[in-house]
């Protein structure tokens, strides 16, 4: 699948990917190959996703569990 146009994040490089999540065209620099998302969506995923307040069990340390 080829993408035509400029990266919508930096608007300087030629876009090579189209984000399946938000539709943003992203150049190689602004594409997260591992996640298959644009840099913007990859950053959102890294923060824990759009679900606010969702805490994965891995984020709790033992102090949190033993608190009371
Ligand atoms: Zn870019
Ligand atoms: Zn995206």
mmCIF file with all atom_site columns, N, CA and C and ligand atoms in Angstrom:
data_model
loop_
_atom_site.group_PDB
_atom_site.id
_atom_site.type_symbol
_atom_site.label_atom_id
_atom_site.label_alt_id
_atom_site.label_comp_id
_atom_site.label_asym_id
_atom_site.label_entity_id
_atom_site.label_seq_id
_atom_site.pdbx_PDB_ins_code
_atom_site.Cartn_x
_atom_site.Cartn_y
_atom_site.Cartn_z
_atom_site.occupancy
_atom_site.B_iso_or_equiv
_atom_site.pdbx_formal_charge
_atom_site.auth_seq_id
_atom_site.auth_comp_id
_atom_site.auth_asym_id
_atom_site.auth_atom_id
_atom_site.pdbx_PDB_model_num
ATOM   1   N  N   . UNK A 1 1  ? 0.859  -1.209 0.000  1.00 0.00 ? 1  UNK A N   1
ATOM   2   C  CA  . UNK A 1 1  ? 0.000  0.000  0.000  1.00 0.00 ? 1  UNK A CA  1
ATOM   3   C  C   . UNK A 1 1  ? 0.877  1.233  0.000  1.00 0.00 ? 1  UNK A C   1
ATOM   4   N  N   . UNK A 1 2  ? 0.714  2.051  -0.998 1.00 0.00 ? 2  UNK A N   1
ATOM   5   C  CA  . UNK A 1 2  ? 1.526  3.256  -1.053 1.00 0.00 ? 2  UNK A CA  1
ATOM   6   C  C   . UNK A 1 2  ? 0.710  4.471  -0.623 1.00 0.00 ? 2  UNK A C   1
ATOM   7   N  N   . UNK A 1 3  ? 1.405  5.389  -0.029 1.00 0.00 ? 3  UNK A N   1
ATOM   8   C  CA  . UNK A 1 3  ? 0.753  6.596  0.458  1.00 0.00 ? 3  UNK A CA  1
ATOM   9   C  C   . UNK A 1 3  ? 1.328  7.785  -0.282 1.00 0.00 ? 3  UNK A C   1
ATOM   10  N  N   . UNK A 1 4  ? 0.464  8.655  -0.722 1.00 0.00 ? 4  UNK A N   1
ATOM   11  C  CA  . UNK A 1 4  ? 0.940  9.838  -1.432 1.00 0.00 ? 4  UNK A CA  1
ATOM   12  C  C   . UNK A 1 4  ? 0.642  11.078 -0.614 1.00 0.00 ? 4  UNK A C   1
ATOM   13  N  N   . UNK A 1 5  ? 1.650  11.889 -0.403 1.00 0.00 ? 5  UNK A N   1
ATOM   14  C  CA  . UNK A 1 5  ? 1.454  13.128 0.342  1.00 0.00 ? 5  UNK A CA  1
ATOM   15  C  C   . UNK A 1 5  ? 2.546  13.319 1.374  1.00 0.00 ? 5  UNK A C   1
ATOM   16  N  N   . UNK A 1 6  ? 2.438  14.418 2.067  1.00 0.00 ? 6  UNK A N   1
ATOM   17  C  CA  . UNK A 1 6  ? 3.425  14.729 3.086  1.00 0.00 ? 6  UNK A CA  1
ATOM   18  C  C   . UNK A 1 6  ? 2.973  14.203 4.436  1.00 0.00 ? 6  UNK A C   1
ATOM   19  N  N   . UNK A 1 7  ? 3.941  13.942 5.278  1.00 0.00 ? 7  UNK A N   1
ATOM   20  C  CA  . UNK A 1 7  ? 3.663  13.562 6.652  1.00 0.00 ? 7  UNK A CA  1
ATOM   21  C  C   . UNK A 1 7  ? 2.846  14.676 7.312  1.00 0.00 ? 7  UNK A C   1
ATOM   22  N  N   . UNK A 1 8  ? 1.748  14.301 7.934  1.00 0.00 ? 8  UNK A N   1
ATOM   23  C  CA  . UNK A 1 8  ? 0.882  15.323 8.524  1.00 0.00 ? 8  UNK A CA  1
ATOM   24  C  C   . UNK A 1 8  ? 1.357  15.739 9.902  1.00 0.00 ? 8  UNK A C   1
ATOM   25  N  N   . UNK A 1 9  ? 2.414  15.128 10.371 1.00 0.00 ? 9  UNK A N   1
ATOM   26  C  CA  . UNK A 1 9  ? 2.951  15.491 11.683 1.00 0.00 ? 9  UNK A CA  1
ATOM   27  C  C   . UNK A 1 9  ? 4.056  16.537 11.531 1.00 0.00 ? 9  UNK A C   1
ATOM   28  N  N   . UNK A 1 10 ? 4.993  16.285 10.639 1.00 0.00 ? 10 UNK A N   1
ATOM   29  C  CA  . UNK A 1 10 ? 6.086  17.260 10.452 1.00 0.00 ? 10 UNK A CA  1
ATOM   30  C  C   . UNK A 1 10 ? 5.884  18.092 9.181  1.00 0.00 ? 10 UNK A C   1
ATOM   31  N  N   . UNK A 1 11 ? 5.058  17.581 8.284  1.00 0.00 ? 11 UNK A N   1
ATOM   32  C  CA  . UNK A 1 11 ? 4.775  18.287 7.031  1.00 0.00 ? 11 UNK A CA  1
ATOM   33  C  C   . UNK A 1 11 ? 6.044  18.648 6.267  1.00 0.00 ? 11 UNK A C   1
ATOM   34  N  N   . UNK A 1 12 ? 7.023  17.804 6.384  1.00 0.00 ? 12 UNK A N   1
ATOM   35  C  CA  . UNK A 1 12 ? 8.276  18.039 5.668  1.00 0.00 ? 12 UNK A CA  1
ATOM   36  C  C   . UNK A 1 12 ? 8.685  16.826 4.850  1.00 0.00 ? 12 UNK A C   1
ATOM   37  N  N   . UNK A 1 13 ? 8.541  15.669 5.452  1.00 0.00 ? 13 UNK A N   1
ATOM   38  C  CA  . UNK A 1 13 ? 8.954  14.452 4.765  1.00 0.00 ? 13 UNK A CA  1
ATOM   39  C  C   . UNK A 1 13 ? 7.766  13.814 4.058  1.00 0.00 ? 13 UNK A C   1
ATOM   40  N  N   . UNK A 1 14 ? 8.100  13.009 3.071  1.00 0.00 ? 14 UNK A N   1
ATOM   41  C  CA  . UNK A 1 14 ? 7.055  12.308 2.354  1.00 0.00 ? 14 UNK A CA  1
ATOM   42  C  C   . UNK A 1 14 ? 6.482  11.197 3.232  1.00 0.00 ? 14 UNK A C   1
ATOM   43  N  N   . UNK A 1 15 ? 5.178  11.140 3.297  1.00 0.00 ? 15 UNK A N   1
ATOM   44  C  CA  . UNK A 1 15 ? 4.536  10.133 4.129  1.00 0.00 ? 15 UNK A CA  1
ATOM   45  C  C   . UNK A 1 15 ? 4.735  8.745  3.536  1.00 0.00 ? 15 UNK A C   1
ATOM   46  N  N   . UNK A 1 16 ? 4.971  7.805  4.384  1.00 0.00 ? 16 UNK A N   1
ATOM   47  C  CA  . UNK A 1 16 ? 5.139  6.429  3.936  1.00 0.00 ? 16 UNK A CA  1
ATOM   48  C  C   . UNK A 1 16 ? 4.084  5.514  4.526  1.00 0.00 ? 16 UNK A C   1
ATOM   49  N  N   . UNK A 1 17 ? 3.382  5.999  5.518  1.00 0.00 ? 17 UNK A N   1
ATOM   50  C  CA  . UNK A 1 17 ? 2.386  5.154  6.176  1.00 0.00 ? 17 UNK A CA  1
ATOM   51  C  C   . UNK A 1 17 ? 1.122  5.963  6.445  1.00 0.00 ? 17 UNK A C   1
ATOM   52  N  N   . UNK A 1 18 ? 0.020  5.238  6.530  1.00 0.00 ? 18 UNK A N   1
ATOM   53  C  CA  . UNK A 1 18 ? -1.240 5.860  6.926  1.00 0.00 ? 18 UNK A CA  1
ATOM   54  C  C   . UNK A 1 18 ? -1.700 5.180  8.207  1.00 0.00 ? 18 UNK A C   1
ATOM   55  N  N   . UNK A 1 19 ? -1.886 5.963  9.243  1.00 0.00 ? 19 UNK A N   1
ATOM   56  C  CA  . UNK A 1 19 ? -2.241 5.403  10.543 1.00 0.00 ? 19 UNK A CA  1
ATOM   57  C  C   . UNK A 1 19 ? -3.650 4.799  10.488 1.00 0.00 ? 19 UNK A C   1
ATOM   58  N  N   . UNK A 1 20 ? -3.792 3.542  10.867 1.00 0.00 ? 20 UNK A N   1
ATOM   59  C  CA  . UNK A 1 20 ? -5.110 2.898  10.850 1.00 0.00 ? 20 UNK A CA  1
ATOM   60  C  C   . UNK A 1 20 ? -6.017 3.413  11.957 1.00 0.00 ? 20 UNK A C   1
ATOM   61  N  N   . UNK A 1 21 ? -5.438 4.085  12.929 1.00 0.00 ? 21 UNK A N   1
ATOM   62  C  CA  . UNK A 1 21 ? -6.219 4.548  14.079 1.00 0.00 ? 21 UNK A CA  1
ATOM   63  C  C   . UNK A 1 21 ? -6.821 5.931  13.845 1.00 0.00 ? 21 UNK A C   1
ATOM   64  N  N   . UNK A 1 22 ? -5.990 6.862  13.354 1.00 0.00 ? 22 UNK A N   1
ATOM   65  C  CA  . UNK A 1 22 ? -6.480 8.230  13.192 1.00 0.00 ? 22 UNK A CA  1
ATOM   66  C  C   . UNK A 1 22 ? -6.432 8.692  11.742 1.00 0.00 ? 22 UNK A C   1
ATOM   67  N  N   . UNK A 1 23 ? -5.819 7.898  10.874 1.00 0.00 ? 23 UNK A N   1
ATOM   68  C  CA  . UNK A 1 23 ? -5.790 8.259  9.473  1.00 0.00 ? 23 UNK A CA  1
ATOM   69  C  C   . UNK A 1 23 ? -4.702 9.246  9.091  1.00 0.00 ? 23 UNK A C   1
ATOM   70  N  N   . UNK A 1 24 ? -3.884 9.624  10.070 1.00 0.00 ? 24 UNK A N   1
ATOM   71  C  CA  . UNK A 1 24 ? -2.804 10.560 9.801  1.00 0.00 ? 24 UNK A CA  1
ATOM   72  C  C   . UNK A 1 24 ? -1.752 9.923  8.902  1.00 0.00 ? 24 UNK A C   1
ATOM   73  N  N   . UNK A 1 25 ? -1.271 10.705 7.948  1.00 0.00 ? 25 UNK A N   1
ATOM   74  C  CA  . UNK A 1 25 ? -0.166 10.239 7.124  1.00 0.00 ? 25 UNK A CA  1
ATOM   75  C  C   . UNK A 1 25 ? 1.126  10.510 7.874  1.00 0.00 ? 25 UNK A C   1
ATOM   76  N  N   . UNK A 1 26 ? 1.973  9.522  7.943  1.00 0.00 ? 26 UNK A N   1
ATOM   77  C  CA  . UNK A 1 26 ? 3.202  9.665  8.716  1.00 0.00 ? 26 UNK A CA  1
ATOM   78  C  C   . UNK A 1 26 ? 4.419  9.243  7.914  1.00 0.00 ? 26 UNK A C   1
ATOM   79  N  N   . UNK A 1 27 ? 5.493  10.005 8.075  1.00 0.00 ? 27 UNK A N   1
ATOM   80  C  CA  . UNK A 1 27 ? 6.754  9.647  7.444  1.00 0.00 ? 27 UNK A CA  1
ATOM   81  C  C   . UNK A 1 27 ? 7.447  8.590  8.309  1.00 0.00 ? 27 UNK A C   1
ATOM   82  N  N   . UNK A 1 28 ? 8.574  8.152  7.831  1.00 0.00 ? 28 UNK A N   1
ATOM   83  C  CA  . UNK A 1 28 ? 9.301  7.103  8.550  1.00 0.00 ? 28 UNK A CA  1
ATOM   84  C  C   . UNK A 1 28 ? 9.645  7.562  9.964  1.00 0.00 ? 28 UNK A C   1
ATOM   85  N  N   . UNK A 1 29 ? 9.966  8.841  10.103 1.00 0.00 ? 29 UNK A N   1
ATOM   86  C  CA  . UNK A 1 29 ? 10.359 9.374  11.409 1.00 0.00 ? 29 UNK A CA  1
ATOM   87  C  C   . UNK A 1 29 ? 9.196  9.401  12.396 1.00 0.00 ? 29 UNK A C   1
ATOM   88  N  N   . UNK A 1 30 ? 8.010  9.507  11.866 1.00 0.00 ? 30 UNK A N   1
ATOM   89  C  CA  . UNK A 1 30 ? 6.846  9.649  12.739 1.00 0.00 ? 30 UNK A CA  1
ATOM   90  C  C   . UNK A 1 30 ? 5.935  8.436  12.673 1.00 0.00 ? 30 UNK A C   1
ATOM   91  N  N   . UNK A 1 31 ? 6.550  7.315  12.452 1.00 0.00 ? 31 UNK A N   1
ATOM   92  C  CA  . UNK A 1 31 ? 5.810  6.059  12.367 1.00 0.00 ? 31 UNK A CA  1
ATOM   93  C  C   . UNK A 1 31 ? 6.381  5.076  13.359 1.00 0.00 ? 31 UNK A C   1
ATOM   94  N  N   . UNK A 1 32 ? 5.540  4.487  14.171 1.00 0.00 ? 32 UNK A N   1
ATOM   95  C  CA  . UNK A 1 32 ? 5.991  3.477  15.116 1.00 0.00 ? 32 UNK A CA  1
ATOM   96  C  C   . UNK A 1 32 ? 5.795  2.104  14.486 1.00 0.00 ? 32 UNK A C   1
ATOM   97  N  N   . UNK A 1 33 ? 6.892  1.571  14.026 1.00 0.00 ? 33 UNK A N   1
ATOM   98  C  CA  . UNK A 1 33 ? 6.824  0.304  13.298 1.00 0.00 ? 33 UNK A CA  1
ATOM   99  C  C   . UNK A 1 33 ? 6.293  -0.815 14.190 1.00 0.00 ? 33 UNK A C   1
ATOM   100 N  N   . UNK A 1 34 ? 6.694  -0.807 15.445 1.00 0.00 ? 34 UNK A N   1
ATOM   101 C  CA  . UNK A 1 34 ? 6.312  -1.889 16.360 1.00 0.00 ? 34 UNK A CA  1
ATOM   102 C  C   . UNK A 1 34 ? 4.802  -1.920 16.587 1.00 0.00 ? 34 UNK A C   1
ATOM   103 N  N   . UNK A 1 35 ? 4.218  -0.753 16.701 1.00 0.00 ? 35 UNK A N   1
ATOM   104 C  CA  . UNK A 1 35 ? 2.791  -0.698 16.994 1.00 0.00 ? 35 UNK A CA  1
ATOM   105 C  C   . UNK A 1 35 ? 1.941  -0.574 15.736 1.00 0.00 ? 35 UNK A C   1
ATOM   106 N  N   . UNK A 1 36 ? 2.579  -0.164 14.646 1.00 0.00 ? 36 UNK A N   1
ATOM   107 C  CA  . UNK A 1 36 ? 1.810  0.039  13.425 1.00 0.00 ? 36 UNK A CA  1
ATOM   108 C  C   . UNK A 1 36 ? 0.918  1.260  13.531 1.00 0.00 ? 36 UNK A C   1
ATOM   109 N  N   . UNK A 1 37 ? 1.401  2.263  14.262 1.00 0.00 ? 37 UNK A N   1
ATOM   110 C  CA  . UNK A 1 37 ? 0.631  3.487  14.468 1.00 0.00 ? 37 UNK A CA  1
ATOM   111 C  C   . UNK A 1 37 ? 1.498  4.697  14.193 1.00 0.00 ? 37 UNK A C   1
ATOM   112 N  N   . UNK A 1 38 ? 0.858  5.850  13.989 1.00 0.00 ? 38 UNK A N   1
ATOM   113 C  CA  . UNK A 1 38 ? 1.629  7.071  13.846 1.00 0.00 ? 38 UNK A CA  1
ATOM   114 C  C   . UNK A 1 38 ? 2.223  7.438  15.213 1.00 0.00 ? 38 UNK A C   1
ATOM   115 N  N   . UNK A 1 39 ? 3.163  8.363  15.211 1.00 0.00 ? 39 UNK A N   1
ATOM   116 C  CA  . UNK A 1 39 ? 3.838  8.740  16.454 1.00 0.00 ? 39 UNK A CA  1
ATOM   117 C  C   . UNK A 1 39 ? 2.851  9.281  17.473 1.00 0.00 ? 39 UNK A C   1
ATOM   118 N  N   . UNK A 1 40 ? 1.836  9.970  17.008 1.00 0.00 ? 40 UNK A N   1
ATOM   119 C  CA  . UNK A 1 40 ? 0.848  10.550 17.921 1.00 0.00 ? 40 UNK A CA  1
ATOM   120 C  C   . UNK A 1 40 ? 0.076  9.453  18.637 1.00 0.00 ? 40 UNK A C   1
ATOM   121 N  N   . UNK A 1 41 ? -0.386 8.472  17.890 1.00 0.00 ? 41 UNK A N   1
ATOM   122 C  CA  . UNK A 1 41 ? -1.154 7.393  18.500 1.00 0.00 ? 41 UNK A CA  1
ATOM   123 C  C   . UNK A 1 41 ? -0.247 6.514  19.347 1.00 0.00 ? 41 UNK A C   1
ATOM   124 N  N   . UNK A 1 42 ? 0.972  6.317  18.912 1.00 0.00 ? 42 UNK A N   1
ATOM   125 C  CA  . UNK A 1 42 ? 1.903  5.508  19.696 1.00 0.00 ? 42 UNK A CA  1
ATOM   126 C  C   . UNK A 1 42 ? 2.142  6.165  21.048 1.00 0.00 ? 42 UNK A C   1
ATOM   127 N  N   . UNK A 1 43 ? 2.224  7.491  21.064 1.00 0.00 ? 43 UNK A N   1
ATOM   128 C  CA  . UNK A 1 43 ? 2.415  8.206  22.329 1.00 0.00 ? 43 UNK A CA  1
ATOM   129 C  C   . UNK A 1 43 ? 1.197  8.036  23.223 1.00 0.00 ? 43 UNK A C   1
ATOM   130 N  N   . UNK A 1 44 ? 0.029  8.036  22.632 1.00 0.00 ? 44 UNK A N   1
ATOM   131 C  CA  . UNK A 1 44 ? -1.196 7.841  23.413 1.00 0.00 ? 44 UNK A CA  1
ATOM   132 C  C   . UNK A 1 44 ? -1.217 6.451  24.031 1.00 0.00 ? 44 UNK A C   1
ATOM   133 N  N   . UNK A 1 45 ? -0.815 5.479  23.256 1.00 0.00 ? 45 UNK A N   1
ATOM   134 C  CA  . UNK A 1 45 ? -0.775 4.105  23.759 1.00 0.00 ? 45 UNK A CA  1
ATOM   135 C  C   . UNK A 1 45 ? 0.216  4.010  24.914 1.00 0.00 ? 45 UNK A C   1
ATOM   136 N  N   . UNK A 1 46 ? 1.331  4.697  24.786 1.00 0.00 ? 46 UNK A N   1
ATOM   137 C  CA  . UNK A 1 46 ? 2.355  4.635  25.824 1.00 0.00 ? 46 UNK A CA  1
ATOM   138 C  C   . UNK A 1 46 ? 1.861  5.248  27.127 1.00 0.00 ? 46 UNK A C   1
ATOM   139 N  N   . UNK A 1 47 ? 0.995  6.222  27.037 1.00 0.00 ? 47 UNK A N   1
ATOM   140 C  CA  . UNK A 1 47 ? 0.458  6.833  28.254 1.00 0.00 ? 47 UNK A CA  1
ATOM   141 C  C   . UNK A 1 47 ? -0.635 5.988  28.881 1.00 0.00 ? 47 UNK A C   1
ATOM   142 N  N   . UNK A 1 48 ? -1.028 4.941  28.238 1.00 0.00 ? 48 UNK A N   1
ATOM   143 C  CA  . UNK A 1 48 ? -2.046 4.066  28.801 1.00 0.00 ? 48 UNK A CA  1
ATOM   144 C  C   . UNK A 1 48 ? -3.331 4.074  28.002 1.00 0.00 ? 48 UNK A C   1
ATOM   145 N  N   . UNK A 1 49 ? -3.316 4.732  26.856 1.00 0.00 ? 49 UNK A N   1
ATOM   146 C  CA  . UNK A 1 49 ? -4.484 4.703  26.004 1.00 0.00 ? 49 UNK A CA  1
ATOM   147 C  C   . UNK A 1 49 ? -5.507 5.750  26.377 1.00 0.00 ? 49 UNK A C   1
ATOM   148 N  N   . UNK A 1 50 ? -6.569 5.818  25.605 1.00 0.00 ? 50 UNK A N   1
ATOM   149 C  CA  . UNK A 1 50 ? -7.597 6.840  25.798 1.00 0.00 ? 50 UNK A CA  1
ATOM   150 C  C   . UNK A 1 50 ? -8.458 6.597  27.039 1.00 0.00 ? 50 UNK A C   1
ATOM   151 N  N   . UNK A 1 51 ? -8.421 5.402  27.585 1.00 0.00 ? 51 UNK A N   1
ATOM   152 C  CA  . UNK A 1 51 ? -9.224 5.117  28.769 1.00 0.00 ? 51 UNK A CA  1
ATOM   153 C  C   . UNK A 1 51 ? -8.577 5.728  29.998 1.00 0.00 ? 51 UNK A C   1
ATOM   154 N  N   . UNK A 1 52 ? -9.099 6.853  30.447 1.00 0.00 ? 52 UNK A N   1
ATOM   155 C  CA  . UNK A 1 52 ? -8.506 7.522  31.597 1.00 0.00 ? 52 UNK A CA  1
ATOM   156 C  C   . UNK A 1 52 ? -8.781 6.730  32.865 1.00 0.00 ? 52 UNK A C   1
ATOM   157 N  N   . UNK A 1 53 ? -7.802 6.707  33.717 1.00 0.00 ? 53 UNK A N   1
ATOM   158 C  CA  . UNK A 1 53 ? -7.981 6.030  34.991 1.00 0.00 ? 53 UNK A CA  1
ATOM   159 C  C   . UNK A 1 53 ? -7.731 4.539  34.926 1.00 0.00 ? 53 UNK A C   1
ATOM   160 N  N   . UNK A 1 54 ? -7.515 4.030  33.747 1.00 0.00 ? 54 UNK A N   1
ATOM   161 C  CA  . UNK A 1 54 ? -7.229 2.609  33.655 1.00 0.00 ? 54 UNK A CA  1
ATOM   162 C  C   . UNK A 1 54 ? -5.808 2.345  34.117 1.00 0.00 ? 54 UNK A C   1
ATOM   163 N  N   . UNK A 1 55 ? -5.671 1.547  35.129 1.00 0.00 ? 55 UNK A N   1
ATOM   164 C  CA  . UNK A 1 55 ? -4.338 1.235  35.650 1.00 0.00 ? 55 UNK A CA  1
ATOM   165 C  C   . UNK A 1 55 ? -4.096 -0.251 35.489 1.00 0.00 ? 55 UNK A C   1
ATOM   166 N  N   . UNK A 1 56 ? -3.019 -0.571 34.844 1.00 0.00 ? 56 UNK A N   1
ATOM   167 C  CA  . UNK A 1 56 ? -2.700 -1.981 34.701 1.00 0.00 ? 56 UNK A CA  1
ATOM   168 C  C   . UNK A 1 56 ? -2.116 -2.498 36.000 1.00 0.00 ? 56 UNK A C   1
ATOM   169 N  N   . UNK A 1 57 ? -2.372 -3.727 36.354 1.00 0.00 ? 57 UNK A N   1
ATOM   170 C  CA  . UNK A 1 57 ? -1.862 -4.296 37.613 1.00 0.00 ? 57 UNK A CA  1
ATOM   171 C  C   . UNK A 1 57 ? -0.355 -4.171 37.732 1.00 0.00 ? 57 UNK A C   1
ATOM   172 N  N   . UNK A 1 58 ? 0.324  -4.122 36.603 1.00 0.00 ? 58 UNK A N   1
ATOM   173 C  CA  . UNK A 1 58 ? 1.774  -4.016 36.635 1.00 0.00 ? 58 UNK A CA  1
ATOM   174 C  C   . UNK A 1 58 ? 2.217  -2.676 37.206 1.00 0.00 ? 58 UNK A C   1
ATOM   175 N  N   . UNK A 1 59 ? 1.346  -1.694 37.171 1.00 0.00 ? 59 UNK A N   1
ATOM   176 C  CA  . UNK A 1 59 ? 1.722  -0.374 37.661 1.00 0.00 ? 59 UNK A CA  1
ATOM   177 C  C   . UNK A 1 59 ? 1.645  -0.274 39.177 1.00 0.00 ? 59 UNK A C   1
ATOM   178 N  N   . UNK A 1 60 ? 1.010  -1.226 39.808 1.00 0.00 ? 60 UNK A N   1
ATOM   179 C  CA  . UNK A 1 60 ? 0.897  -1.194 41.266 1.00 0.00 ? 60 UNK A CA  1
ATOM   180 C  C   . UNK A 1 60 ? 2.097  -1.891 41.893 1.00 0.00 ? 60 UNK A C   1
ATOM   181 N  N   . UNK A 1 61 ? 2.775  -1.183 42.796 1.00 0.00 ? 61 UNK A N   1
ATOM   182 C  CA  . UNK A 1 61 ? 3.820  -1.918 43.498 1.00 0.00 ? 61 UNK A CA  1
ATOM   183 C  C   . UNK A 1 61 ? 3.258  -2.491 44.781 1.00 0.00 ? 61 UNK A C   1
ATOM   184 N  N   . UNK A 1 62 ? 4.083  -3.217 45.460 1.00 0.00 ? 62 UNK A N   1
ATOM   185 C  CA  . UNK A 1 62 ? 3.624  -3.931 46.645 1.00 0.00 ? 62 UNK A CA  1
ATOM   186 C  C   . UNK A 1 62 ? 3.129  -2.977 47.719 1.00 0.00 ? 62 UNK A C   1
ATOM   187 N  N   . UNK A 1 63 ? 3.757  -1.798 47.823 1.00 0.00 ? 63 UNK A N   1
ATOM   188 C  CA  . UNK A 1 63 ? 3.343  -0.821 48.829 1.00 0.00 ? 63 UNK A CA  1
ATOM   189 C  C   . UNK A 1 63 ? 1.866  -0.475 48.653 1.00 0.00 ? 63 UNK A C   1
ATOM   190 N  N   . UNK A 1 64 ? 1.481  -0.391 47.418 1.00 0.00 ? 64 UNK A N   1
ATOM   191 C  CA  . UNK A 1 64 ? 0.112  -0.010 47.092 1.00 0.00 ? 64 UNK A CA  1
ATOM   192 C  C   . UNK A 1 64 ? -0.859 -1.082 47.611 1.00 0.00 ? 64 UNK A C   1
ATOM   193 N  N   . UNK A 1 65 ? -0.492 -2.310 47.463 1.00 0.00 ? 65 UNK A N   1
ATOM   194 C  CA  . UNK A 1 65 ? -1.361 -3.417 47.856 1.00 0.00 ? 65 UNK A CA  1
ATOM   195 C  C   . UNK A 1 65 ? -1.390 -3.566 49.377 1.00 0.00 ? 65 UNK A C   1
ATOM   196 N  N   . UNK A 1 66 ? -0.246 -3.341 50.041 1.00 0.00 ? 66 UNK A N   1
ATOM   197 C  CA  . UNK A 1 66 ? -0.131 -3.571 51.481 1.00 0.00 ? 66 UNK A CA  1
ATOM   198 C  C   . UNK A 1 66 ? -0.549 -2.354 52.291 1.00 0.00 ? 66 UNK A C   1
ATOM   199 N  N   . UNK A 1 67 ? -1.040 -1.330 51.630 1.00 0.00 ? 67 UNK A N   1
ATOM   200 C  CA  . UNK A 1 67 ? -1.256 -0.047 52.290 1.00 0.00 ? 67 UNK A CA  1
ATOM   201 C  C   . UNK A 1 67 ? -2.198 -0.176 53.484 1.00 0.00 ? 67 UNK A C   1
ATOM   202 N  N   . UNK A 1 68 ? -3.198 -1.001 53.384 1.00 0.00 ? 68 UNK A N   1
ATOM   203 C  CA  . UNK A 1 68 ? -4.115 -1.142 54.517 1.00 0.00 ? 68 UNK A CA  1
ATOM   204 C  C   . UNK A 1 68 ? -4.327 -2.608 54.830 1.00 0.00 ? 68 UNK A C   1
HETATM 205 ZN ZN1 . LIG B 2 .  ? 7.087  13.307 9.786  1.00 0.00 ? 1  LIG B ZN1 1
HETATM 206 ZN ZN1 . LIG B 2 .  ? -2.526 7.826  14.438 1.00 0.00 ? 2  LIG B ZN1 1
#
